[in-house]
Amino acid sequence: MHANSHRQAYWRKNIRLIGILMLIWFGVTFGMSYYARELSFDFFGWPFSFWMAAQGSPLVYVAIIAFYARSLERLDVVHGCEENES
Amino acid sequence: MSFMAAKKTSHNMQNKLNSGDAQGLESRFAFKAALNHVYKWYAAAFLAFVLALAVLEQFGLSRQWIGLIFLLATIGLYAGIGIMCRTTDAAEYYVAGRRVPAVYNGMATGADWMSAASFIGLAGTLYLTGYSGLAFIMGWTGGYCLVAFFLAPYLRKFGQFTIPDFLGERYGGHIPRLLGVIAAIFCSFTYVVAQIYGVGIITARLTGVAFELGIFLGLGGILLCSFLGGMRAVTWTQVTQYLVLIVAYLLPVVWLSVKQTGVPVPQAIYGYQLQKVTAREKELSLDPKELEVQQIFKQRASDLAAKLLDPSAALLADRVRATKVLSELKATDAPLSSIYAADRALTNLPKTTDAALKGWMLEKAEADAKSRPLNGMPPHAQQFAGDPAGDVSARDEFDVSRRNFLALVFCLMVGTAALPHILIRYYTVPSVKEARQSVTWSLLFIVLLYITAPALAVLVKYEVFTLVVGTPFDQLPDWITAWNKVDPNLLSVVDVNHDGLLQLNELSIGGDVIMLAAPAIGGLPYVVSGLVAAGGLAAALSTADGLLLTIASSLSHDVYYKMIDPNASTARRVTLSKVLLLVVALGAAYVASHKPADILFLVSAAFSFAAAAFFPALTLGIFWKRATGIAASLGMVAGLGTTLYYMALTQPWMRSLFKVTQPIELWWGIQPISAGVFGVPVGFAVIILFSLLTRRPDPAVQDLVEYVRYPSLTGPAKHPH
């Protein structure tokens, strides 16, 4: 029973985290691109939206999946969901 | 030597892992330490090898030999790893024994992912299309977010061998599995043909052998590696290939950046070069000489348009004129050379009206492009075509161009997260935790190349726009004449307005040249050009390895073992897999040797197909317990069907294949390449709708979903390893 409620909490938090990160993903990918013309102020030489599409968003993607991997490792421990590795 | 040591450690470790020994984690660390050791030595040896060749070049080693040494040394290395890693064990053959550390799996995924198209084609696409090409950068990197959040950890927990495996277990019955096999083979086969085609081109360019021979040389490398050692050999080869390709990519770009800006970090500095390119674009679009050349091409285009109105009459007129010229020359005793020229002009005229029509249409398309400013390229930094503040048609053009950009990004992302040869890589790591970390490493290694490609495109553009354009024809840089000699289709210059100076619109440049010529543009010695070709070869071979293995495993594991003969022994399955791999590889090489013209379209289409076929069924299978088998099968068929239907209606080659004659009507202006933008939502909708209409899945299936979701659960799924 106890393990079960822990698991439900684990899954709920996982889904919420994915939701938040997907929002960032969506904003960076589709939001920024949609307003690319408007966002062309100078950013170290690049028009900002050009830099975002060429460099910024790939780096944001790396950052959010690294964050997700670390958060889930912690979540595994908190809710006793670590795998039995050894 | 040390590679063998690493293997021995790994063998001990596998036994420990299997017996649940408490030392499992410890020996996993030992295995990783041994790997670090091996690859450090490998990297040092590789650099020493390149330096030695560079020194030999100074002592007069010929280009032909440098190319040949590069080719034989790298293919020999990959084959050697394959022989060392040979195996007949199923878990070793299909998933490398599930003990690849996250970092190494990341590198292997990077090489698996980055194909000849990424390595050679991407910078060229960016050079030619500017901002709109960045859809590939975002699409091919952002897809890994979907892999990390929705697929990799859960597939690893599931822990079987293939992607159809998951569909089969989760949805029950043979139909979802079979649909998965069909879709996997369809996507992977077109892709592998393109890789082998790339191998042929690079080998031919590197050594001067014939294209067909190049294909079979490269095939030898692929086969020795994946045939004997399966996933185990492919994994360790892909790691070495990643190192080759990333060094080969970064070196010339860094050099070019130092040459132009003095800063060795091209990714951080090319914004200022982009500014200069934009300023130069404005100058060029007002330059009177450029306008003159554009005018000449405009005239050519309208002449061709007139011919196209009545092709048979025009061809007849051409023939009469050429015959008259020839007979006049003969009558006036003109020099032999001009008589020969006139004779050749006459024989070179198209033989049939159809041939003339085809040729003239191509010529007209080229002339049309060249009658536009900047050689038909959009201004590099300009986001989308058209103008949101302009008249109705300009506003419309802007909207459609933006919509297509977003749709392409969507299809490439979802397609990335659905390509089986990428997803199976996450079966090879030791744990769920490492699967999650491994996606981060994969993307990091991939991003390293993808944020460099836009820099390369801009640096080359700066070089062409400021240093090459406006140069007298007899003083053009060496790389222009050299590549013109290699293949005029890749690069050619013609003094259209006879002013002795090169205008931008007089230079025709193919996308592939940008990367291949980068070392020569930067003035680097030939050994770097050889390195770049070896990098392209590594990119193509590593992707081909992964794809061939995916196809062979689907057939031997899913079709033969799971559906035809469930009692087959492990050795028999692995042997069958090897035979199938050979057959598929030869088949792909056979198709590639015919140089299929529409292969590039098929490769991009593979993303839309994979997205529509796999993504809805896989993600709903994990995140929605209610999804049922019938619904998933229908959803996969509907998603694939919608995508195929739209392409058959709108893509010229597919239209001719399916004999579609009605006029092209795009839905919301979406290009056929992004057909997945319709297929994916249809797939989701069908699965959800029919799941609600059919009976809830068995408790056993629900247990499987639970098992996949929570890393701690030891559950219902069978655990072969």
PDB file of C-alpha atoms in Angstrom, chain B residues 265-389:
ATOM      1  CA  VAL B 265      36.053  29.279 -31.679  1.00  0.00           C
ATOM      2  CA  PRO B 266      33.972  29.566 -34.882  1.00  0.00           C
ATOM      3  CA  GLN B 267      30.685  28.813 -33.076  1.00  0.00           C
ATOM      4  CA  ALA B 268      31.083  31.918 -30.906  1.00  0.00           C
ATOM      5  CA  ILE B 269      32.412  34.391 -33.429  1.00  0.00           C
ATOM      6  CA  TYR B 270      30.673  33.858 -36.755  1.00  0.00           C
ATOM      7  CA  GLY B 271      27.896  36.309 -35.891  1.00  0.00           C
ATOM      8  CA  TYR B 272      30.223  39.116 -36.937  1.00  0.00           C
ATOM      9  CA  GLN B 273      31.021  37.339 -40.194  1.00  0.00           C
ATOM     10  CA  LEU B 274      27.282  36.992 -40.747  1.00  0.00           C
ATOM     11  CA  GLN B 275      26.933  40.765 -40.371  1.00  0.00           C
ATOM     12  CA  LYS B 276      29.580  41.283 -43.026  1.00  0.00           C
ATOM     13  CA  VAL B 277      27.877  38.768 -45.315  1.00  0.00           C
ATOM     14  CA  THR B 278      24.568  40.617 -44.903  1.00  0.00           C
ATOM     15  CA  ALA B 279      26.212  43.947 -45.728  1.00  0.00           C
ATOM     16  CA  ARG B 280      27.884  42.424 -48.782  1.00  0.00           C
ATOM     17  CA  GLU B 281      24.553  40.915 -49.909  1.00  0.00           C
ATOM     18  CA  LYS B 282      23.106  44.447 -50.028  1.00  0.00           C
ATOM     19  CA  GLU B 283      26.050  45.668 -52.113  1.00  0.00           C
ATOM     20  CA  LEU B 284      25.829  42.756 -54.509  1.00  0.00           C
ATOM     21  CA  SER B 285      22.112  43.127 -55.095  1.00  0.00           C
ATOM     22  CA  LEU B 286      22.745  46.678 -56.394  1.00  0.00           C
ATOM     23  CA  ASP B 287      25.941  45.921 -58.318  1.00  0.00           C
ATOM     24  CA  PRO B 288      25.457  46.849 -62.016  1.00  0.00           C
ATOM     25  CA  LYS B 289      27.566  43.906 -63.239  1.00  0.00           C
ATOM     26  CA  GLU B 290      25.426  41.496 -61.224  1.00  0.00           C
ATOM     27  CA  LEU B 291      22.281  43.053 -62.669  1.00  0.00           C
ATOM     28  CA  GLU B 292      23.715  42.674 -66.158  1.00  0.00           C
ATOM     29  CA  VAL B 293      24.330  38.946 -65.630  1.00  0.00           C
ATOM     30  CA  GLN B 294      20.847  38.506 -64.163  1.00  0.00           C
ATOM     31  CA  GLN B 295      19.407  40.221 -67.235  1.00  0.00           C
ATOM     32  CA  ILE B 296      21.219  37.800 -69.555  1.00  0.00           C
ATOM     33  CA  PHE B 297      19.791  34.826 -67.652  1.00  0.00           C
ATOM     34  CA  LYS B 298      16.339  36.382 -67.726  1.00  0.00           C
ATOM     35  CA  GLN B 299      16.611  36.592 -71.508  1.00  0.00           C
ATOM     36  CA  ARG B 300      17.698  32.935 -71.664  1.00  0.00           C
ATOM     37  CA  ALA B 301      14.790  31.900 -69.506  1.00  0.00           C
ATOM     38  CA  SER B 302      12.261  33.663 -71.704  1.00  0.00           C
ATOM     39  CA  ASP B 303      13.858  32.192 -74.884  1.00  0.00           C
ATOM     40  CA  LEU B 304      13.512  28.747 -73.336  1.00  0.00           C
ATOM     41  CA  ALA B 305       9.933  29.471 -72.318  1.00  0.00           C
ATOM     42  CA  ALA B 306       9.159  30.290 -75.954  1.00  0.00           C
ATOM     43  CA  LYS B 307      10.744  27.007 -77.068  1.00  0.00           C
ATOM     44  CA  LEU B 308       8.785  25.076 -74.485  1.00  0.00           C
ATOM     45  CA  LEU B 309       5.502  26.399 -75.908  1.00  0.00           C
ATOM     46  CA  ASP B 310       6.026  24.353 -79.080  1.00  0.00           C
ATOM     47  CA  PRO B 311       8.926  21.991 -78.451  1.00  0.00           C
ATOM     48  CA  SER B 312       8.759  19.949 -81.659  1.00  0.00           C
ATOM     49  CA  ALA B 313       8.816  23.042 -83.876  1.00  0.00           C
ATOM     50  CA  ALA B 314      11.587  24.582 -81.786  1.00  0.00           C
ATOM     51  CA  LEU B 315      13.681  21.417 -82.017  1.00  0.00           C
ATOM     52  CA  LEU B 316      13.188  21.327 -85.762  1.00  0.00           C
ATOM     53  CA  ALA B 317      14.240  24.988 -86.047  1.00  0.00           C
ATOM     54  CA  ASP B 318      17.334  24.259 -83.944  1.00  0.00           C
ATOM     55  CA  ARG B 319      18.246  21.349 -86.185  1.00  0.00           C
ATOM     56  CA  VAL B 320      17.765  23.372 -89.365  1.00  0.00           C
ATOM     57  CA  ARG B 321      19.887  26.205 -87.988  1.00  0.00           C
ATOM     58  CA  ALA B 322      22.694  23.882 -86.868  1.00  0.00           C
ATOM     59  CA  THR B 323      22.719  22.061 -90.214  1.00  0.00           C
ATOM     60  CA  LYS B 324      22.865  25.370 -92.062  1.00  0.00           C
ATOM     61  CA  VAL B 325      25.796  26.593 -89.961  1.00  0.00           C
ATOM     62  CA  LEU B 326      27.644  23.354 -90.616  1.00  0.00           C
ATOM     63  CA  SER B 327      27.122  23.386 -94.374  1.00  0.00           C
ATOM     64  CA  GLU B 328      28.116  27.061 -94.599  1.00  0.00           C
ATOM     65  CA  LEU B 329      31.327  26.370 -92.705  1.00  0.00           C
ATOM     66  CA  LYS B 330      32.091  23.442 -94.980  1.00  0.00           C
ATOM     67  CA  ALA B 331      31.356  25.508 -98.100  1.00  0.00           C
ATOM     68  CA  THR B 332      33.666  28.353 -97.031  1.00  0.00           C
ATOM     69  CA  ASP B 333      36.568  25.988 -96.177  1.00  0.00           C
ATOM     70  CA  ALA B 334      36.580  27.072 -92.540  1.00  0.00           C
ATOM     71  CA  PRO B 335      39.271  25.680 -90.191  1.00  0.00           C
ATOM     72  CA  LEU B 336      38.678  22.030 -89.240  1.00  0.00           C
ATOM     73  CA  SER B 337      38.276  22.817 -85.540  1.00  0.00           C
ATOM     74  CA  SER B 338      35.229  25.029 -86.077  1.00  0.00           C
ATOM     75  CA  ILE B 339      33.701  22.496 -88.477  1.00  0.00           C
ATOM     76  CA  TYR B 340      34.110  19.828 -85.779  1.00  0.00           C
ATOM     77  CA  ALA B 341      32.548  22.150 -83.219  1.00  0.00           C
ATOM     78  CA  ALA B 342      29.531  22.791 -85.429  1.00  0.00           C
ATOM     79  CA  ASP B 343      29.232  19.075 -86.146  1.00  0.00           C
ATOM     80  CA  ARG B 344      29.288  18.302 -82.430  1.00  0.00           C
ATOM     81  CA  ALA B 345      26.660  20.977 -81.778  1.00  0.00           C
ATOM     82  CA  LEU B 346      24.417  19.301 -84.337  1.00  0.00           C
ATOM     83  CA  THR B 347      24.861  15.769 -82.954  1.00  0.00           C
ATOM     84  CA  ASN B 348      24.443  17.020 -79.389  1.00  0.00           C
ATOM     85  CA  LEU B 349      20.954  18.314 -80.106  1.00  0.00           C
ATOM     86  CA  PRO B 350      18.286  16.286 -78.312  1.00  0.00           C
ATOM     87  CA  LYS B 351      17.187  13.251 -80.346  1.00  0.00           C
ATOM     88  CA  THR B 352      13.495  13.322 -79.415  1.00  0.00           C
ATOM     89  CA  THR B 353      10.986  15.963 -78.469  1.00  0.00           C
ATOM     90  CA  ASP B 354      10.657  14.379 -75.032  1.00  0.00           C
ATOM     91  CA  ALA B 355      14.381  14.577 -74.389  1.00  0.00           C
ATOM     92  CA  ALA B 356      14.402  18.180 -75.588  1.00  0.00           C
ATOM     93  CA  LEU B 357      11.496  19.015 -73.313  1.00  0.00           C
ATOM     94  CA  LYS B 358      13.249  17.537 -70.282  1.00  0.00           C
ATOM     95  CA  GLY B 359      16.555  19.245 -71.022  1.00  0.00           C
ATOM     96  CA  TRP B 360      14.977  22.629 -71.671  1.00  0.00           C
ATOM     97  CA  MET B 361      12.896  22.486 -68.525  1.00  0.00           C
ATOM     98  CA  LEU B 362      16.040  21.865 -66.485  1.00  0.00           C
ATOM     99  CA  GLU B 363      17.861  24.656 -68.281  1.00  0.00           C
ATOM    100  CA  LYS B 364      14.966  27.001 -67.714  1.00  0.00           C
ATOM    101  CA  ALA B 365      14.805  26.229 -63.998  1.00  0.00           C
ATOM    102  CA  GLU B 366      18.497  27.013 -63.742  1.00  0.00           C
ATOM    103  CA  ALA B 367      18.189  30.210 -65.750  1.00  0.00           C
ATOM    104  CA  ASP B 368      15.212  31.269 -63.627  1.00  0.00           C
ATOM    105  CA  ALA B 369      17.229  30.802 -60.436  1.00  0.00           C
ATOM    106  CA  LYS B 370      20.163  32.675 -61.880  1.00  0.00           C
ATOM    107  CA  SER B 371      18.055  35.601 -63.021  1.00  0.00           C
ATOM    108  CA  ARG B 372      17.277  36.316 -59.378  1.00  0.00           C
ATOM    109  CA  PRO B 373      19.588  38.354 -57.110  1.00  0.00           C
ATOM    110  CA  LEU B 374      22.256  36.489 -55.083  1.00  0.00           C
ATOM    111  CA  ASN B 375      22.199  33.534 -57.472  1.00  0.00           C
ATOM    112  CA  GLY B 376      18.696  32.604 -56.287  1.00  0.00           C
ATOM    113  CA  MET B 377      19.759  32.265 -52.633  1.00  0.00           C
ATOM    114  CA  PRO B 378      17.737  34.127 -49.998  1.00  0.00           C
ATOM    115  CA  PRO B 379      19.608  36.696 -47.896  1.00  0.00           C
ATOM    116  CA  HIS B 380      21.397  34.481 -45.368  1.00  0.00           C
ATOM    117  CA  ALA B 381      20.036  35.946 -42.139  1.00  0.00           C
ATOM    118  CA  GLN B 382      16.499  36.608 -43.382  1.00  0.00           C
ATOM    119  CA  GLN B 383      13.864  34.595 -41.531  1.00  0.00           C
ATOM    120  CA  PHE B 384      11.324  33.152 -43.990  1.00  0.00           C
ATOM    121  CA  ALA B 385      10.441  34.423 -47.450  1.00  0.00           C
ATOM    122  CA  GLY B 386       7.952  37.184 -48.219  1.00  0.00           C
ATOM    123  CA  ASP B 387       7.070  40.171 -46.088  1.00  0.00           C
ATOM    124  CA  PRO B 388       4.466  40.318 -43.291  1.00  0.00           C
ATOM    125  CA  ALA B 389       4.026  44.045 -43.877  1.00  0.00           C
TER     126      ALA B 389
END
